[in-house]
Amino acid sequence: MRKGSIKRETKETLINVEVNLDGTGQSKINTGIGFLDHMMEQIAKHSLIDINLEAKGDLHIDLHHTTEDSGIAFGEALKKALGDKKGIKRYASATIPMDETLSRVSLDLSNRPYLVWKVKLAVEKLGEMDTELFKEWYHAFSQSAGITLHVENIYGDNSHHIIESCYKGLARALREAVTVDPRAENIIPSTKGTI
Ligand SMILES: [Mn+2]
């Protein structure tokens, strides 16, 4: 089983996270932010990566630190679980519909962190969450996990559908990219011999 755990403590947040890449999609997420919990549960469910994440953050200030640091800690745990990345498929892309909405997530577990974010949300808040925080979460996650990550909403109207389809797309793309390719089980998927 490929597992990783991280304890991350700053003056703003305390986060414990465990991931199991070879899981069944079980999750226990408690960030104190209902909408973010709902999104991270989507990642587990649709990637089959088990995720336990407990965050205690300075929500009395606003939701920024807890959102960003949850992304950082999850990314760090994922990177740890991937280890030397031997045998993984590395690249994946998922196009996900949700009613009137269509979104696409393409990623490379490259150890070259980069985020392209082409998502516009018409409303300012979903639940108690400021919608501008989603880009912060994806940026934090891509940097700490070492992922080249492109997220694009192709079309759509409803902001809940738009962001949820992006999280489901991330989940589906991760599910494929972390999978061990039976044709290349002991091979590191780079001509450099390291990623
Ligand atoms: Mn939903």
PDB file of C-alpha atoms and ligand atoms in Angstrom:
ATOM      1  CA  MET A   1       0.000   0.000   0.000  1.00  0.00           C
ATOM      2  CA  ARG A   2       1.314   3.438  -0.947  1.00  0.00           C
ATOM      3  CA  LYS A   3       0.580   5.683   2.017  1.00  0.00           C
ATOM      4  CA  GLY A   4       1.675   9.100   3.214  1.00  0.00           C
ATOM      5  CA  SER A   5       0.936  11.143   6.301  1.00  0.00           C
ATOM      6  CA  ILE A   6       1.751  14.690   7.271  1.00  0.00           C
ATOM      7  CA  LYS A   7       1.379  16.748  10.413  1.00  0.00           C
ATOM      8  CA  ARG A   8       1.650  20.427   9.620  1.00  0.00           C
ATOM      9  CA  GLU A   9       1.549  23.074  12.324  1.00  0.00           C
ATOM     10  CA  THR A  10       1.836  26.839  12.007  1.00  0.00           C
ATOM     11  CA  LYS A  11       0.492  29.730  14.064  1.00  0.00           C
ATOM     12  CA  GLU A  12      -2.485  29.764  11.699  1.00  0.00           C
ATOM     13  CA  THR A  13      -3.416  26.088  11.318  1.00  0.00           C
ATOM     14  CA  LEU A  14      -2.830  22.578  12.660  1.00  0.00           C
ATOM     15  CA  ILE A  15      -3.433  19.855  10.090  1.00  0.00           C
ATOM     16  CA  ASN A  16      -3.158  16.082  10.192  1.00  0.00           C
ATOM     17  CA  VAL A  17      -3.616  14.224   6.952  1.00  0.00           C
ATOM     18  CA  GLU A  18      -3.232  10.604   5.855  1.00  0.00           C
ATOM     19  CA  VAL A  19      -3.646   9.308   2.331  1.00  0.00           C
ATOM     20  CA  ASN A  20      -3.655   5.809   0.868  1.00  0.00           C
ATOM     21  CA  LEU A  21      -3.284   5.757  -2.916  1.00  0.00           C
ATOM     22  CA  ASP A  22      -4.402   2.127  -3.040  1.00  0.00           C
ATOM     23  CA  GLY A  23      -7.616   2.719  -1.130  1.00  0.00           C
ATOM     24  CA  THR A  24     -11.306   2.430  -1.893  1.00  0.00           C
ATOM     25  CA  GLY A  25     -12.326   6.092  -1.695  1.00  0.00           C
ATOM     26  CA  GLN A  26     -13.034   6.239   2.042  1.00  0.00           C
ATOM     27  CA  SER A  27     -12.684   9.642   3.641  1.00  0.00           C
ATOM     28  CA  LYS A  28     -13.015  11.505   6.883  1.00  0.00           C
ATOM     29  CA  ILE A  29     -12.579  15.208   6.218  1.00  0.00           C
ATOM     30  CA  ASN A  30     -13.034  17.888   8.827  1.00  0.00           C
ATOM     31  CA  THR A  31     -11.670  21.326   7.999  1.00  0.00           C
ATOM     32  CA  GLY A  32     -14.396  23.274   9.776  1.00  0.00           C
ATOM     33  CA  ILE A  33     -15.464  24.535   6.306  1.00  0.00           C
ATOM     34  CA  GLY A  34     -18.470  22.549   5.124  1.00  0.00           C
ATOM     35  CA  PHE A  35     -18.126  23.254   1.427  1.00  0.00           C
ATOM     36  CA  LEU A  36     -14.412  22.391   1.362  1.00  0.00           C
ATOM     37  CA  ASP A  37     -15.142  19.114   3.185  1.00  0.00           C
ATOM     38  CA  HIS A  38     -17.765  18.341   0.519  1.00  0.00           C
ATOM     39  CA  MET A  39     -15.176  18.953  -2.253  1.00  0.00           C
ATOM     40  CA  MET A  40     -12.399  16.905  -0.626  1.00  0.00           C
ATOM     41  CA  GLU A  41     -14.844  14.025  -0.080  1.00  0.00           C
ATOM     42  CA  GLN A  42     -15.405  14.135  -3.864  1.00  0.00           C
ATOM     43  CA  ILE A  43     -11.667  13.734  -4.414  1.00  0.00           C
ATOM     44  CA  ALA A  44     -11.560  10.588  -2.263  1.00  0.00           C
ATOM     45  CA  LYS A  45     -14.751   9.067  -3.646  1.00  0.00           C
ATOM     46  CA  HIS A  46     -13.821   9.505  -7.307  1.00  0.00           C
ATOM     47  CA  SER A  47     -10.050   8.911  -7.103  1.00  0.00           C
ATOM     48  CA  LEU A  48     -10.320   5.855  -4.803  1.00  0.00           C
ATOM     49  CA  ILE A  49      -7.603   7.496  -2.701  1.00  0.00           C
ATOM     50  CA  ASP A  50      -8.474   7.188   0.998  1.00  0.00           C
ATOM     51  CA  ILE A  51      -8.133  10.553   2.720  1.00  0.00           C
ATOM     52  CA  ASN A  52      -8.301  11.420   6.397  1.00  0.00           C
ATOM     53  CA  LEU A  53      -7.841  15.118   7.008  1.00  0.00           C
ATOM     54  CA  GLU A  54      -8.397  17.059  10.209  1.00  0.00           C
ATOM     55  CA  ALA A  55      -7.701  20.790  10.200  1.00  0.00           C
ATOM     56  CA  LYS A  56      -7.979  23.250  13.041  1.00  0.00           C
ATOM     57  CA  GLY A  57      -7.490  26.725  11.657  1.00  0.00           C
ATOM     58  CA  ASP A  58      -8.028  30.377  12.490  1.00  0.00           C
ATOM     59  CA  LEU A  59     -11.524  30.483  10.994  1.00  0.00           C
ATOM     60  CA  HIS A  60     -12.363  33.407  13.292  1.00  0.00           C
ATOM     61  CA  ILE A  61     -10.158  35.531  10.968  1.00  0.00           C
ATOM     62  CA  ASP A  62     -11.394  34.126   7.667  1.00  0.00           C
ATOM     63  CA  LEU A  63     -11.243  30.856   5.715  1.00  0.00           C
ATOM     64  CA  HIS A  64      -8.102  31.681   3.726  1.00  0.00           C
ATOM     65  CA  HIS A  65      -5.387  30.068   5.881  1.00  0.00           C
ATOM     66  CA  THR A  66      -7.336  26.867   6.506  1.00  0.00           C
ATOM     67  CA  THR A  67      -8.240  26.465   2.824  1.00  0.00           C
ATOM     68  CA  GLU A  68      -4.700  27.082   1.590  1.00  0.00           C
ATOM     69  CA  ASP A  69      -3.024  24.945   4.252  1.00  0.00           C
ATOM     70  CA  SER A  70      -5.437  22.045   3.672  1.00  0.00           C
ATOM     71  CA  GLY A  71      -4.325  22.087   0.031  1.00  0.00           C
ATOM     72  CA  ILE A  72      -0.644  22.223   1.019  1.00  0.00           C
ATOM     73  CA  ALA A  73      -0.910  19.379   3.547  1.00  0.00           C
ATOM     74  CA  PHE A  74      -2.948  17.129   1.235  1.00  0.00           C
ATOM     75  CA  GLY A  75      -0.412  17.745  -1.557  1.00  0.00           C
ATOM     76  CA  GLU A  76       2.533  16.945   0.715  1.00  0.00           C
ATOM     77  CA  ALA A  77       0.932  13.692   1.876  1.00  0.00           C
ATOM     78  CA  LEU A  78       0.148  12.696  -1.718  1.00  0.00           C
ATOM     79  CA  LYS A  79       3.723  13.391  -2.811  1.00  0.00           C
ATOM     80  CA  LYS A  80       5.047  11.315   0.089  1.00  0.00           C
ATOM     81  CA  ALA A  81       2.730   8.419  -0.796  1.00  0.00           C
ATOM     82  CA  LEU A  82       3.918   8.505  -4.423  1.00  0.00           C
ATOM     83  CA  GLY A  83       7.526   7.949  -3.347  1.00  0.00           C
ATOM     84  CA  ASP A  84       9.840   7.433  -6.350  1.00  0.00           C
ATOM     85  CA  LYS A  85       6.778   7.218  -8.665  1.00  0.00           C
ATOM     86  CA  LYS A  86       7.939   3.895 -10.069  1.00  0.00           C
ATOM     87  CA  GLY A  87       5.428   2.401 -12.522  1.00  0.00           C
ATOM     88  CA  ILE A  88       2.811   5.159 -12.361  1.00  0.00           C
ATOM     89  CA  LYS A  89       0.954   6.361 -15.441  1.00  0.00           C
ATOM     90  CA  ARG A  90       1.997   9.936 -14.527  1.00  0.00           C
ATOM     91  CA  TYR A  91      -0.260  11.787 -17.043  1.00  0.00           C
ATOM     92  CA  ALA A  92      -4.036  11.894 -17.081  1.00  0.00           C
ATOM     93  CA  SER A  93      -6.913  14.009 -18.250  1.00  0.00           C
ATOM     94  CA  ALA A  94     -10.581  13.895 -17.281  1.00  0.00           C
ATOM     95  CA  THR A  95     -13.533  15.726 -18.805  1.00  0.00           C
ATOM     96  CA  ILE A  96     -16.464  15.772 -16.406  1.00  0.00           C
ATOM     97  CA  PRO A  97     -20.050  16.842 -17.068  1.00  0.00           C
ATOM     98  CA  MET A  98     -22.423  17.923 -14.324  1.00  0.00           C
ATOM     99  CA  ASP A  99     -25.835  18.820 -15.728  1.00  0.00           C
ATOM    100  CA  GLU A 100     -25.260  21.958 -17.894  1.00  0.00           C
ATOM    101  CA  THR A 101     -21.566  22.180 -16.971  1.00  0.00           C
ATOM    102  CA  LEU A 102     -18.466  20.648 -18.549  1.00  0.00           C
ATOM    103  CA  SER A 103     -14.968  20.892 -17.038  1.00  0.00           C
ATOM    104  CA  ARG A 104     -11.608  19.405 -17.905  1.00  0.00           C
ATOM    105  CA  VAL A 105      -8.637  18.644 -15.653  1.00  0.00           C
ATOM    106  CA  SER A 106      -5.302  17.576 -17.134  1.00  0.00           C
ATOM    107  CA  LEU A 107      -2.294  16.806 -14.997  1.00  0.00           C
ATOM    108  CA  ASP A 108       1.271  15.562 -14.952  1.00  0.00           C
ATOM    109  CA  LEU A 109       2.789  14.188 -11.735  1.00  0.00           C
ATOM    110  CA  SER A 110       5.978  15.826 -12.936  1.00  0.00           C
ATOM    111  CA  ASN A 111       7.498  17.353  -9.800  1.00  0.00           C
ATOM    112  CA  ARG A 112       7.221  20.607 -11.782  1.00  0.00           C
ATOM    113  CA  PRO A 113       4.527  22.531  -9.922  1.00  0.00           C
ATOM    114  CA  TYR A 114       2.400  24.706 -12.174  1.00  0.00           C
ATOM    115  CA  LEU A 115      -1.239  25.738 -12.119  1.00  0.00           C
ATOM    116  CA  VAL A 116      -3.290  26.933 -15.065  1.00  0.00           C
ATOM    117  CA  TRP A 117      -6.710  28.003 -13.755  1.00  0.00           C
ATOM    118  CA  LYS A 118      -9.405  28.886 -16.288  1.00  0.00           C
ATOM    119  CA  VAL A 119     -12.437  28.853 -14.031  1.00  0.00           C
ATOM    120  CA  LYS A 120     -14.798  31.767 -13.480  1.00  0.00           C
ATOM    121  CA  LEU A 121     -17.424  31.608 -10.758  1.00  0.00           C
ATOM    122  CA  ALA A 122     -20.289  34.069 -10.958  1.00  0.00           C
ATOM    123  CA  VAL A 123     -21.177  34.041  -7.269  1.00  0.00           C
ATOM    124  CA  GLU A 124     -18.919  35.356  -4.495  1.00  0.00           C
ATOM    125  CA  LYS A 125     -19.745  32.651  -1.970  1.00  0.00           C
ATOM    126  CA  LEU A 126     -20.653  28.975  -1.899  1.00  0.00           C
ATOM    127  CA  GLY A 127     -21.782  28.023   1.567  1.00  0.00           C
ATOM    128  CA  GLU A 128     -19.641  30.228   3.787  1.00  0.00           C
ATOM    129  CA  MET A 129     -16.693  29.866   1.400  1.00  0.00           C
ATOM    130  CA  ASP A 130     -15.418  32.757  -0.726  1.00  0.00           C
ATOM    131  CA  THR A 131     -15.208  31.388  -4.269  1.00  0.00           C
ATOM    132  CA  GLU A 132     -11.837  33.113  -4.866  1.00  0.00           C
ATOM    133  CA  LEU A 133     -10.392  30.597  -2.372  1.00  0.00           C
ATOM    134  CA  PHE A 134     -10.744  27.660  -4.774  1.00  0.00           C
ATOM    135  CA  LYS A 135      -7.887  28.921  -6.931  1.00  0.00           C
ATOM    136  CA  GLU A 136      -5.829  29.295  -3.733  1.00  0.00           C
ATOM    137  CA  TRP A 137      -6.538  25.670  -2.810  1.00  0.00           C
ATOM    138  CA  TYR A 138      -5.596  24.361  -6.277  1.00  0.00           C
ATOM    139  CA  HIS A 139      -2.447  26.490  -6.368  1.00  0.00           C
ATOM    140  CA  ALA A 140      -1.340  25.339  -2.917  1.00  0.00           C
ATOM    141  CA  PHE A 141      -2.060  21.708  -3.789  1.00  0.00           C
ATOM    142  CA  SER A 142      -0.226  21.802  -7.144  1.00  0.00           C
ATOM    143  CA  GLN A 143       2.844  23.429  -5.570  1.00  0.00           C
ATOM    144  CA  SER A 144       3.194  21.055  -2.635  1.00  0.00           C
ATOM    145  CA  ALA A 145       2.334  17.882  -4.563  1.00  0.00           C
ATOM    146  CA  GLY A 146       4.638  18.814  -7.454  1.00  0.00           C
ATOM    147  CA  ILE A 147       1.916  18.605 -10.092  1.00  0.00           C
ATOM    148  CA  THR A 148       1.545  20.399 -13.408  1.00  0.00           C
ATOM    149  CA  LEU A 149      -2.185  21.020 -13.173  1.00  0.00           C
ATOM    150  CA  HIS A 150      -4.510  22.538 -15.760  1.00  0.00           C
ATOM    151  CA  VAL A 151      -8.098  23.167 -14.693  1.00  0.00           C
ATOM    152  CA  GLU A 152     -10.589  24.529 -17.184  1.00  0.00           C
ATOM    153  CA  ASN A 153     -14.319  25.072 -17.081  1.00  0.00           C
ATOM    154  CA  ILE A 154     -15.327  24.670 -20.722  1.00  0.00           C
ATOM    155  CA  TYR A 155     -18.897  25.877 -20.159  1.00  0.00           C
ATOM    156  CA  GLY A 156     -21.537  25.986 -17.444  1.00  0.00           C
ATOM    157  CA  ASP A 157     -23.843  28.270 -15.473  1.00  0.00           C
ATOM    158  CA  ASN A 158     -24.271  27.045 -11.935  1.00  0.00           C
ATOM    159  CA  SER A 159     -21.269  27.848  -9.705  1.00  0.00           C
ATOM    160  CA  HIS A 160     -21.790  24.791  -7.463  1.00  0.00           C
ATOM    161  CA  HIS A 161     -21.746  22.558 -10.563  1.00  0.00           C
ATOM    162  CA  ILE A 162     -18.723  24.339 -12.004  1.00  0.00           C
ATOM    163  CA  ILE A 163     -16.502  23.925  -8.960  1.00  0.00           C
ATOM    164  CA  GLU A 164     -17.748  20.428  -8.125  1.00  0.00           C
ATOM    165  CA  SER A 165     -16.997  19.262 -11.681  1.00  0.00           C
ATOM    166  CA  CYS A 166     -13.461  20.629 -11.275  1.00  0.00           C
ATOM    167  CA  TYR A 167     -12.944  18.600  -8.067  1.00  0.00           C
ATOM    168  CA  LYS A 168     -14.409  15.486  -9.682  1.00  0.00           C
ATOM    169  CA  GLY A 169     -12.136  16.042 -12.682  1.00  0.00           C
ATOM    170  CA  LEU A 170      -9.142  16.319 -10.369  1.00  0.00           C
ATOM    171  CA  ALA A 171     -10.232  13.093  -8.671  1.00  0.00           C
ATOM    172  CA  ARG A 172     -10.653  11.150 -11.918  1.00  0.00           C
ATOM    173  CA  ALA A 173      -7.357  12.421 -13.324  1.00  0.00           C
ATOM    174  CA  LEU A 174      -5.502  11.564 -10.093  1.00  0.00           C
ATOM    175  CA  ARG A 175      -7.070   8.105 -10.070  1.00  0.00           C
ATOM    176  CA  GLU A 176      -5.556   7.342 -13.456  1.00  0.00           C
ATOM    177  CA  ALA A 177      -2.215   9.135 -13.032  1.00  0.00           C
ATOM    178  CA  VAL A 178      -1.317   7.374  -9.739  1.00  0.00           C
ATOM    179  CA  THR A 179      -2.278   3.955 -11.128  1.00  0.00           C
ATOM    180  CA  VAL A 180       0.569   1.527 -11.667  1.00  0.00           C
ATOM    181  CA  ASP A 181       0.779   0.634 -15.352  1.00  0.00           C
ATOM    182  CA  PRO A 182       1.132  -3.164 -15.614  1.00  0.00           C
ATOM    183  CA  ARG A 183       3.236  -2.674 -18.778  1.00  0.00           C
ATOM    184  CA  ALA A 184       5.780  -0.531 -16.926  1.00  0.00           C
ATOM    185  CA  GLU A 185       5.603  -1.658 -13.283  1.00  0.00           C
ATOM    186  CA  ASN A 186       9.218  -1.124 -12.287  1.00  0.00           C
ATOM    187  CA  ILE A 187      10.004   1.772 -14.551  1.00  0.00           C
ATOM    188  CA  ILE A 188      10.232   5.411 -13.519  1.00  0.00           C
ATOM    189  CA  PRO A 189       8.177   7.206 -16.204  1.00  0.00           C
ATOM    190  CA  SER A 190      10.818   9.694 -17.320  1.00  0.00           C
ATOM    191  CA  THR A 191      13.746   9.535 -19.741  1.00  0.00           C
ATOM    192  CA  LYS A 192      15.706  11.366 -17.037  1.00  0.00           C
ATOM    193  CA  GLY A 193      15.394   8.288 -14.816  1.00  0.00           C
ATOM    194  CA  THR A 194      13.941  10.402 -12.001  1.00  0.00           C
ATOM    195  CA  ILE A 195      10.907  12.628 -11.457  1.00  0.00           C
TER     196      ILE A 195
HETATM  197 MN    MN B   1     -22.511  19.132  -4.502  1.00  0.00          MN
END
